[in-house]
GROMACS .gro file of N, CA and C in nm:
model
  369
    1UNK      N    1   0.082  -0.120   0.000
    1UNK     CA    2   0.000   0.000   0.000
    1UNK      C    3   0.086   0.125   0.000
    2UNK      N    4   0.194   0.122   0.075
    2UNK     CA    5   0.279   0.239   0.090
    2UNK      C    6   0.338   0.283  -0.044
    3UNK      N    7   0.378   0.187  -0.127
    3UNK     CA    8   0.437   0.221  -0.257
    3UNK      C    9   0.333   0.290  -0.346
    4UNK      N   10   0.210   0.243  -0.341
    4UNK     CA   11   0.104   0.304  -0.422
    4UNK      C   12   0.076   0.446  -0.374
    5UNK      N   13   0.076   0.465  -0.243
    5UNK     CA   14   0.050   0.598  -0.187
    5UNK      C   15   0.165   0.692  -0.220
    6UNK      N   16   0.289   0.639  -0.213
    6UNK     CA   17   0.405   0.721  -0.248
    6UNK      C   18   0.400   0.762  -0.396
    7UNK      N   19   0.355   0.671  -0.481
    7UNK     CA   20   0.341   0.703  -0.624
    7UNK      C   21   0.235   0.813  -0.642
    8UNK      N   22   0.124   0.799  -0.570
    8UNK     CA   23   0.019   0.903  -0.576
    8UNK      C   24   0.072   1.036  -0.526
    9UNK      N   25   0.154   1.031  -0.422
    9UNK     CA   26   0.212   1.155  -0.367
    9UNK      C   27   0.302   1.221  -0.471
   10UNK      N   28   0.383   1.141  -0.538
   10UNK     CA   29   0.471   1.196  -0.643
   10UNK      C   30   0.392   1.264  -0.753
   11UNK      N   31   0.282   1.199  -0.793
   11UNK     CA   32   0.196   1.258  -0.897
   11UNK      C   33   0.131   1.386  -0.847
   12UNK      N   34   0.087   1.384  -0.721
   12UNK     CA   35   0.023   1.502  -0.663
   12UNK      C   36   0.121   1.619  -0.652
   13UNK      N   37   0.246   1.587  -0.620
   13UNK     CA   38   0.350   1.692  -0.612
   13UNK      C   39   0.372   1.754  -0.749
   14UNK      N   40   0.374   1.671  -0.853
   14UNK     CA   41   0.391   1.723  -0.990
   14UNK      C   42   0.274   1.815  -1.027
   15UNK      N   43   0.153   1.775  -0.991
   15UNK     CA   44   0.035   1.858  -1.018
   15UNK      C   45   0.048   1.990  -0.944
   16UNK      N   46   0.094   1.985  -0.819
   16UNK     CA   47   0.112   2.107  -0.738
   16UNK      C   48   0.216   2.198  -0.801
   17UNK      N   49   0.328   2.143  -0.845
   17UNK     CA   50   0.433   2.223  -0.909
   17UNK      C   51   0.380   2.292  -1.035
   18UNK      N   52   0.304   2.217  -1.114
   18UNK     CA   53   0.247   2.273  -1.238
   18UNK      C   54   0.149   2.385  -1.205
   19UNK      N   55   0.068   2.366  -1.101
   19UNK     CA   56  -0.029   2.469  -1.060
   19UNK      C   57   0.043   2.593  -1.011
   20UNK      N   58   0.152   2.575  -0.937
   20UNK     CA   59   0.229   2.690  -0.888
   20UNK      C   60   0.293   2.765  -1.004
   21UNK      N   61   0.341   2.693  -1.103
   21UNK     CA   62   0.402   2.756  -1.220
   21UNK      C   63   0.298   2.837  -1.298
   22UNK      N   64   0.180   2.777  -1.317
   22UNK     CA   65   0.071   2.848  -1.386
   22UNK      C   66   0.031   2.974  -1.310
   23UNK      N   67   0.023   2.962  -1.179
   23UNK     CA   68  -0.017   3.075  -1.094
   23UNK      C   69   0.086   3.188  -1.107
   24UNK      N   70   0.212   3.151  -1.110
   24UNK     CA   71   0.319   3.250  -1.124
   24UNK      C   72   0.309   3.323  -1.258
   25UNK      N   73   0.285   3.249  -1.365
   25UNK     CA   74   0.269   3.311  -1.497
   25UNK      C   75   0.150   3.407  -1.499
   26UNK      N   76   0.040   3.362  -1.441
   26UNK     CA   77  -0.081   3.445  -1.439
   26UNK      C   78  -0.058   3.572  -1.357
   27UNK      N   79   0.017   3.561  -1.249
   27UNK     CA   80   0.047   3.678  -1.166
   27UNK      C   81   0.132   3.778  -1.244
   28UNK      N   82   0.230   3.727  -1.318
   28UNK     CA   83   0.313   3.815  -1.401
   28UNK      C   84   0.230   3.885  -1.508
   29UNK      N   85   0.139   3.811  -1.569
   29UNK     CA   86   0.053   3.868  -1.672
   29UNK      C   87  -0.034   3.979  -1.615
   30UNK      N   88  -0.089   3.955  -1.496
   30UNK     CA   89  -0.173   4.056  -1.432
   30UNK      C   90  -0.090   4.181  -1.401
   31UNK      N   91   0.033   4.163  -1.359
   31UNK     CA   92   0.122   4.276  -1.330
   31UNK      C   93   0.148   4.358  -1.457
   32UNK      N   94   0.163   4.290  -1.569
   32UNK     CA   95   0.182   4.361  -1.695
   32UNK      C   96   0.059   4.445  -1.729
   33UNK      N   97  -0.059   4.387  -1.710
   33UNK     CA   98  -0.182   4.462  -1.736
   33UNK      C   99  -0.191   4.584  -1.644
   34UNK      N  100  -0.153   4.566  -1.520
   34UNK     CA  101  -0.159   4.676  -1.423
   34UNK      C  102  -0.064   4.789  -1.466
   35UNK      N  103   0.054   4.753  -1.513
   35UNK     CA  104   0.150   4.852  -1.562
   35UNK      C  105   0.095   4.926  -1.683
   36UNK      N  106   0.034   4.851  -1.774
   36UNK     CA  107  -0.024   4.912  -1.893
   36UNK      C  108  -0.137   5.007  -1.856
   37UNK      N  109  -0.216   4.969  -1.756
   37UNK     CA  110  -0.326   5.055  -1.712
   37UNK      C  111  -0.272   5.185  -1.655
   38UNK      N  112  -0.170   5.177  -1.573
   38UNK     CA  113  -0.111   5.298  -1.516
   38UNK      C  114  -0.053   5.387  -1.626
   39UNK      N  115   0.014   5.326  -1.720
   39UNK     CA  116   0.073   5.400  -1.831
   39UNK      C  117  -0.035   5.471  -1.913
   40UNK      N  118  -0.141   5.401  -1.945
   40UNK     CA  119  -0.249   5.460  -2.025
   40UNK      C  120  -0.327   5.565  -1.947
   41UNK      N  121  -0.337   5.548  -1.817
   41UNK     CA  122  -0.403   5.650  -1.734
   41UNK      C  123  -0.322   5.779  -1.737
   42UNK      N  124  -0.190   5.765  -1.733
   42UNK     CA  125  -0.104   5.884  -1.743
   42UNK      C  126  -0.119   5.951  -1.879
   43UNK      N  127  -0.128   5.872  -1.984
   43UNK     CA  128  -0.147   5.927  -2.119
   43UNK      C  129  -0.279   6.002  -2.125
   44UNK      N  130  -0.384   5.945  -2.063
   44UNK     CA  131  -0.515   6.010  -2.061
   44UNK      C  132  -0.507   6.145  -1.989
   45UNK      N  133  -0.435   6.148  -1.878
   45UNK     CA  134  -0.419   6.273  -1.804
   45UNK      C  135  -0.345   6.377  -1.888
   46UNK      N  136  -0.241   6.332  -1.958
   46UNK     CA  137  -0.164   6.424  -2.044
   46UNK      C  138  -0.252   6.477  -2.158
   47UNK      N  139  -0.332   6.389  -2.217
   47UNK     CA  140  -0.419   6.433  -2.326
   47UNK      C  141  -0.527   6.530  -2.278
   48UNK      N  142  -0.566   6.517  -2.151
   48UNK     CA  143  -0.667   6.610  -2.099
   48UNK      C  144  -0.609   6.752  -2.082
   49UNK      N  145  -0.478   6.762  -2.076
   49UNK     CA  146  -0.413   6.892  -2.064
   49UNK      C  147  -0.398   6.964  -2.198
   50UNK      N  148  -0.410   6.889  -2.307
   50UNK     CA  149  -0.395   6.947  -2.441
   50UNK      C  150  -0.522   7.026  -2.474
   51UNK      N  151  -0.502   7.150  -2.516
   51UNK     CA  152  -0.617   7.235  -2.552
   51UNK      C  153  -0.670   7.193  -2.689
   52UNK      N  154  -0.800   7.220  -2.711
   52UNK     CA  155  -0.860   7.190  -2.841
   52UNK      C  156  -0.779   7.258  -2.949
   53UNK      N  157  -0.752   7.185  -3.055
   53UNK     CA  158  -0.672   7.241  -3.164
   53UNK      C  159  -0.523   7.216  -3.144
   54UNK      N  160  -0.486   7.164  -3.028
   54UNK     CA  161  -0.346   7.132  -3.001
   54UNK      C  162  -0.302   7.014  -3.086
   55UNK      N  163  -0.174   7.004  -3.108
   55UNK     CA  164  -0.123   6.896  -3.193
   55UNK      C  165  -0.083   6.776  -3.108
   56UNK      N  166  -0.126   6.661  -3.155
   56UNK     CA  167  -0.092   6.534  -3.091
   56UNK      C  168  -0.029   6.445  -3.197
   57UNK      N  169   0.077   6.379  -3.158
   57UNK     CA  170   0.147   6.290  -3.251
   57UNK      C  171   0.149   6.149  -3.196
   58UNK      N  172   0.148   6.054  -3.290
   58UNK     CA  173   0.154   5.913  -3.255
   58UNK      C  174   0.283   5.857  -3.313
   59UNK      N  175   0.355   5.781  -3.231
   59UNK     CA  176   0.479   5.721  -3.276
   59UNK      C  177   0.449   5.592  -3.349
   60UNK      N  178   0.479   5.589  -3.478
   60UNK     CA  179   0.461   5.469  -3.560
   60UNK      C  180   0.597   5.437  -3.619
   61UNK      N  181   0.657   5.330  -3.566
   61UNK     CA  182   0.793   5.296  -3.609
   61UNK      C  183   0.886   5.407  -3.565
   62UNK      N  184   0.972   5.454  -3.656
   62UNK     CA  185   1.065   5.561  -3.619
   62UNK      C  186   1.011   5.702  -3.643
   63UNK      N  187   0.885   5.715  -3.688
   63UNK     CA  188   0.833   5.847  -3.723
   63UNK      C  189   0.716   5.889  -3.634
   64UNK      N  190   0.702   6.018  -3.617
   64UNK     CA  191   0.587   6.075  -3.547
   64UNK      C  192   0.484   6.117  -3.651
   65UNK      N  193   0.364   6.067  -3.637
   65UNK     CA  194   0.256   6.095  -3.731
   65UNK      C  195   0.149   6.177  -3.658
   66UNK      N  196   0.104   6.289  -3.718
   66UNK     CA  197  -0.001   6.368  -3.652
   66UNK      C  198  -0.128   6.285  -3.634
   67UNK      N  199  -0.196   6.307  -3.522
   67UNK     CA  200  -0.320   6.235  -3.494
   67UNK      C  201  -0.421   6.335  -3.440
   68UNK      N  202  -0.546   6.314  -3.476
   68UNK     CA  203  -0.654   6.399  -3.428
   68UNK      C  204  -0.667   6.383  -3.277
   69UNK      N  205  -0.685   6.493  -3.204
   69UNK     CA  206  -0.693   6.491  -3.058
   69UNK      C  207  -0.811   6.406  -3.009
   70UNK      N  208  -0.927   6.423  -3.073
   70UNK     CA  209  -1.046   6.346  -3.032
   70UNK      C  210  -1.022   6.197  -3.055
   71UNK      N  211  -0.960   6.164  -3.166
   71UNK     CA  212  -0.930   6.024  -3.197
   71UNK      C  213  -0.830   5.966  -3.096
   72UNK      N  214  -0.730   6.045  -3.060
   72UNK     CA  215  -0.630   5.999  -2.964
   72UNK      C  216  -0.695   5.974  -2.828
   73UNK      N  217  -0.780   6.065  -2.784
   73UNK     CA  218  -0.850   6.046  -2.655
   73UNK      C  219  -0.940   5.923  -2.659
   74UNK      N  220  -1.009   5.905  -2.769
   74UNK     CA  221  -1.098   5.790  -2.785
   74UNK      C  222  -1.019   5.659  -2.781
   75UNK      N  223  -0.906   5.657  -2.851
   75UNK     CA  224  -0.822   5.536  -2.852
   75UNK      C  225  -0.772   5.501  -2.712
   76UNK      N  226  -0.730   5.602  -2.638
   76UNK     CA  227  -0.679   5.577  -2.503
   76UNK      C  228  -0.792   5.527  -2.413
   77UNK      N  229  -0.911   5.587  -2.425
   77UNK     CA  230  -1.024   5.542  -2.344
   77UNK      C  231  -1.058   5.395  -2.374
   78UNK      N  232  -1.058   5.360  -2.502
   78UNK     CA  233  -1.088   5.222  -2.541
   78UNK      C  234  -0.981   5.127  -2.487
   79UNK      N  235  -0.857   5.171  -2.494
   79UNK     CA  236  -0.747   5.088  -2.446
   79UNK      C  237  -0.759   5.065  -2.295
   80UNK      N  238  -0.792   5.170  -2.221
   80UNK     CA  239  -0.810   5.159  -2.076
   80UNK      C  240  -0.924   5.063  -2.043
   81UNK      N  241  -1.033   5.076  -2.115
   81UNK     CA  242  -1.148   4.988  -2.094
   81UNK      C  243  -1.109   4.842  -2.121
   82UNK      N  244  -1.036   4.818  -2.229
   82UNK     CA  245  -0.992   4.683  -2.265
   82UNK      C  246  -0.900   4.627  -2.156
   83UNK      N  247  -0.806   4.707  -2.110
   83UNK     CA  248  -0.711   4.661  -2.008
   83UNK      C  249  -0.782   4.629  -1.878
   84UNK      N  250  -0.881   4.709  -1.841
   84UNK     CA  251  -0.958   4.681  -1.718
   84UNK      C  252  -1.031   4.547  -1.728
   85UNK      N  253  -1.086   4.519  -1.846
   85UNK     CA  254  -1.153   4.390  -1.866
   85UNK      C  255  -1.053   4.275  -1.857
   86UNK      N  256  -0.935   4.295  -1.911
   86UNK     CA  257  -0.831   4.192  -1.905
   86UNK      C  258  -0.786   4.169  -1.760
   87UNK      N  259  -0.780   4.276  -1.682
   87UNK     CA  260  -0.743   4.262  -1.540
   87UNK      C  261  -0.850   4.182  -1.466
   88UNK      N  262  -0.976   4.211  -1.495
   88UNK     CA  263  -1.085   4.134  -1.432
   88UNK      C  264  -1.075   3.987  -1.469
   89UNK      N  265  -1.047   3.960  -1.595
   89UNK     CA  266  -1.033   3.822  -1.641
   89UNK      C  267  -0.914   3.755  -1.574
   90UNK      N  268  -0.804   3.830  -1.562
   90UNK     CA  269  -0.684   3.776  -1.497
   90UNK      C  270  -0.710   3.748  -1.349
   91UNK      N  271  -0.786   3.835  -1.284
   91UNK     CA  272  -0.820   3.813  -1.142
   91UNK      C  273  -0.902   3.685  -1.125
   92UNK      N  274  -0.998   3.664  -1.214
   92UNK     CA  275  -1.079   3.542  -1.207
   92UNK      C  276  -0.992   3.419  -1.230
   93UNK      N  277  -0.904   3.429  -1.327
   93UNK     CA  278  -0.812   3.319  -1.357
   93UNK      C  279  -0.721   3.291  -1.237
   94UNK      N  280  -0.671   3.396  -1.172
   94UNK     CA  281  -0.585   3.379  -1.055
   94UNK      C  282  -0.660   3.310  -0.942
   95UNK      N  283  -0.787   3.347  -0.923
   95UNK     CA  284  -0.867   3.283  -0.818
   95UNK      C  285  -0.883   3.135  -0.848
   96UNK      N  286  -0.915   3.102  -0.973
   96UNK     CA  287  -0.930   2.962  -1.012
   96UNK      C  288  -0.799   2.884  -0.992
   97UNK      N  289  -0.689   2.947  -1.030
   97UNK     CA  290  -0.559   2.880  -1.015
   97UNK      C  291  -0.523   2.863  -0.867
   98UNK      N  292  -0.559   2.961  -0.785
   98UNK     CA  293  -0.533   2.948  -0.640
   98UNK      C  294  -0.612   2.833  -0.582
   99UNK      N  295  -0.737   2.820  -0.625
   99UNK     CA  296  -0.820   2.709  -0.578
   99UNK      C  297  -0.759   2.575  -0.620
  100UNK      N  298  -0.713   2.569  -0.744
  100UNK     CA  299  -0.652   2.447  -0.796
  100UNK      C  300  -0.524   2.414  -0.717
  101UNK      N  301  -0.444   2.518  -0.691
  101UNK     CA  302  -0.320   2.499  -0.616
  101UNK      C  303  -0.348   2.452  -0.474
  102UNK      N  304  -0.447   2.512  -0.410
  102UNK     CA  305  -0.483   2.472  -0.273
  102UNK      C  306  -0.533   2.329  -0.267
  103UNK      N  307  -0.612   2.289  -0.367
  103UNK     CA  308  -0.663   2.151  -0.372
  103UNK      C  309  -0.546   2.053  -0.387
  104UNK      N  310  -0.451   2.087  -0.472
  104UNK     CA  311  -0.335   2.000  -0.493
  104UNK      C  312  -0.250   1.993  -0.365
  105UNK      N  313  -0.235   2.106  -0.298
  105UNK     CA  314  -0.159   2.109  -0.173
  105UNK      C  315  -0.227   2.023  -0.066
  106UNK      N  316  -0.358   2.035  -0.056
  106UNK     CA  317  -0.434   1.955   0.041
  106UNK      C  318  -0.419   1.806   0.013
  107UNK      N  319  -0.421   1.770  -0.115
  107UNK     CA  320  -0.407   1.628  -0.151
  107UNK      C  321  -0.268   1.578  -0.111
  108UNK      N  322  -0.165   1.661  -0.134
  108UNK     CA  323  -0.029   1.622  -0.096
  108UNK      C  324  -0.019   1.600   0.055
  109UNK      N  325  -0.077   1.691   0.130
  109UNK     CA  326  -0.074   1.681   0.277
  109UNK      C  327  -0.144   1.554   0.323
  110UNK      N  328  -0.260   1.525   0.265
  110UNK     CA  329  -0.336   1.405   0.302
  110UNK      C  330  -0.256   1.278   0.272
  111UNK      N  331  -0.190   1.276   0.156
  111UNK     CA  332  -0.111   1.158   0.120
  111UNK      C  333   0.011   1.143   0.210
  112UNK      N  334   0.073   1.256   0.247
  112UNK     CA  335   0.187   1.250   0.339
  112UNK      C  336   0.143   1.194   0.475
  113UNK      N  337   0.026   1.234   0.521
  113UNK     CA  338  -0.026   1.182   0.647
  113UNK      C  339  -0.047   1.031   0.639
  114UNK      N  340  -0.102   0.986   0.526
  114UNK     CA  341  -0.125   0.842   0.507
  114UNK      C  342   0.007   0.767   0.517
  115UNK      N  343   0.110   0.822   0.453
  115UNK     CA  344   0.241   0.756   0.455
  115UNK      C  345   0.296   0.754   0.598
  116UNK      N  346   0.283   0.865   0.669
  116UNK     CA  347   0.333   0.872   0.807
  116UNK      C  348   0.258   0.775   0.897
  117UNK      N  349   0.127   0.768   0.880
  117UNK     CA  350   0.045   0.677   0.962
  117UNK      C  351   0.080   0.531   0.932
  118UNK      N  352   0.103   0.502   0.805
  118UNK     CA  353   0.141   0.366   0.767
  118UNK      C  354   0.278   0.332   0.826
  119UNK      N  355   0.369   0.427   0.826
  119UNK     CA  356   0.501   0.407   0.884
  119UNK      C  357   0.494   0.391   1.035
  120UNK      N  358   0.407   0.467   1.100
  120UNK     CA  359   0.391   0.459   1.245
  120UNK      C  360   0.326   0.327   1.284
  121UNK      N  361   0.241   0.274   1.200
  121UNK     CA  362   0.172   0.148   1.227
  121UNK      C  363   0.264   0.029   1.221
  122UNK      N  364   0.374   0.040   1.147
  122UNK     CA  365   0.469  -0.071   1.133
  122UNK      C  366   0.561  -0.083   1.253
  123UNK      N  367   0.574   0.023   1.329
  123UNK     CA  368   0.669   0.022   1.442
  123UNK      C  369   0.623  -0.059   1.556
   0.00000   0.00000   0.00000
């Protein structure tokens, strides 16, 4: 019985490691979205300081191309809205991954207890 439980424990540990790796990736992705949101919020604040008729340029490759102020503000607003939705999605994904990680951790703990109890019973 002990060998079978040890094999199950090994598999459970692998599942836990994979869940932790996924959680780490998802956390990094959420951090990127948060950085993008802050950056775009600053751009929105800067665009609000530009007076009507002011010139706004967009960097495309190595050149600056003139852009309509209303269009620039609209693009930034849409980008902020998109990033907020992505953050919400990332938060939900992180919660799901945390639940998965906790379940895997609990299974590992339960299997370790079984092994310890089996070892204590042989003494």
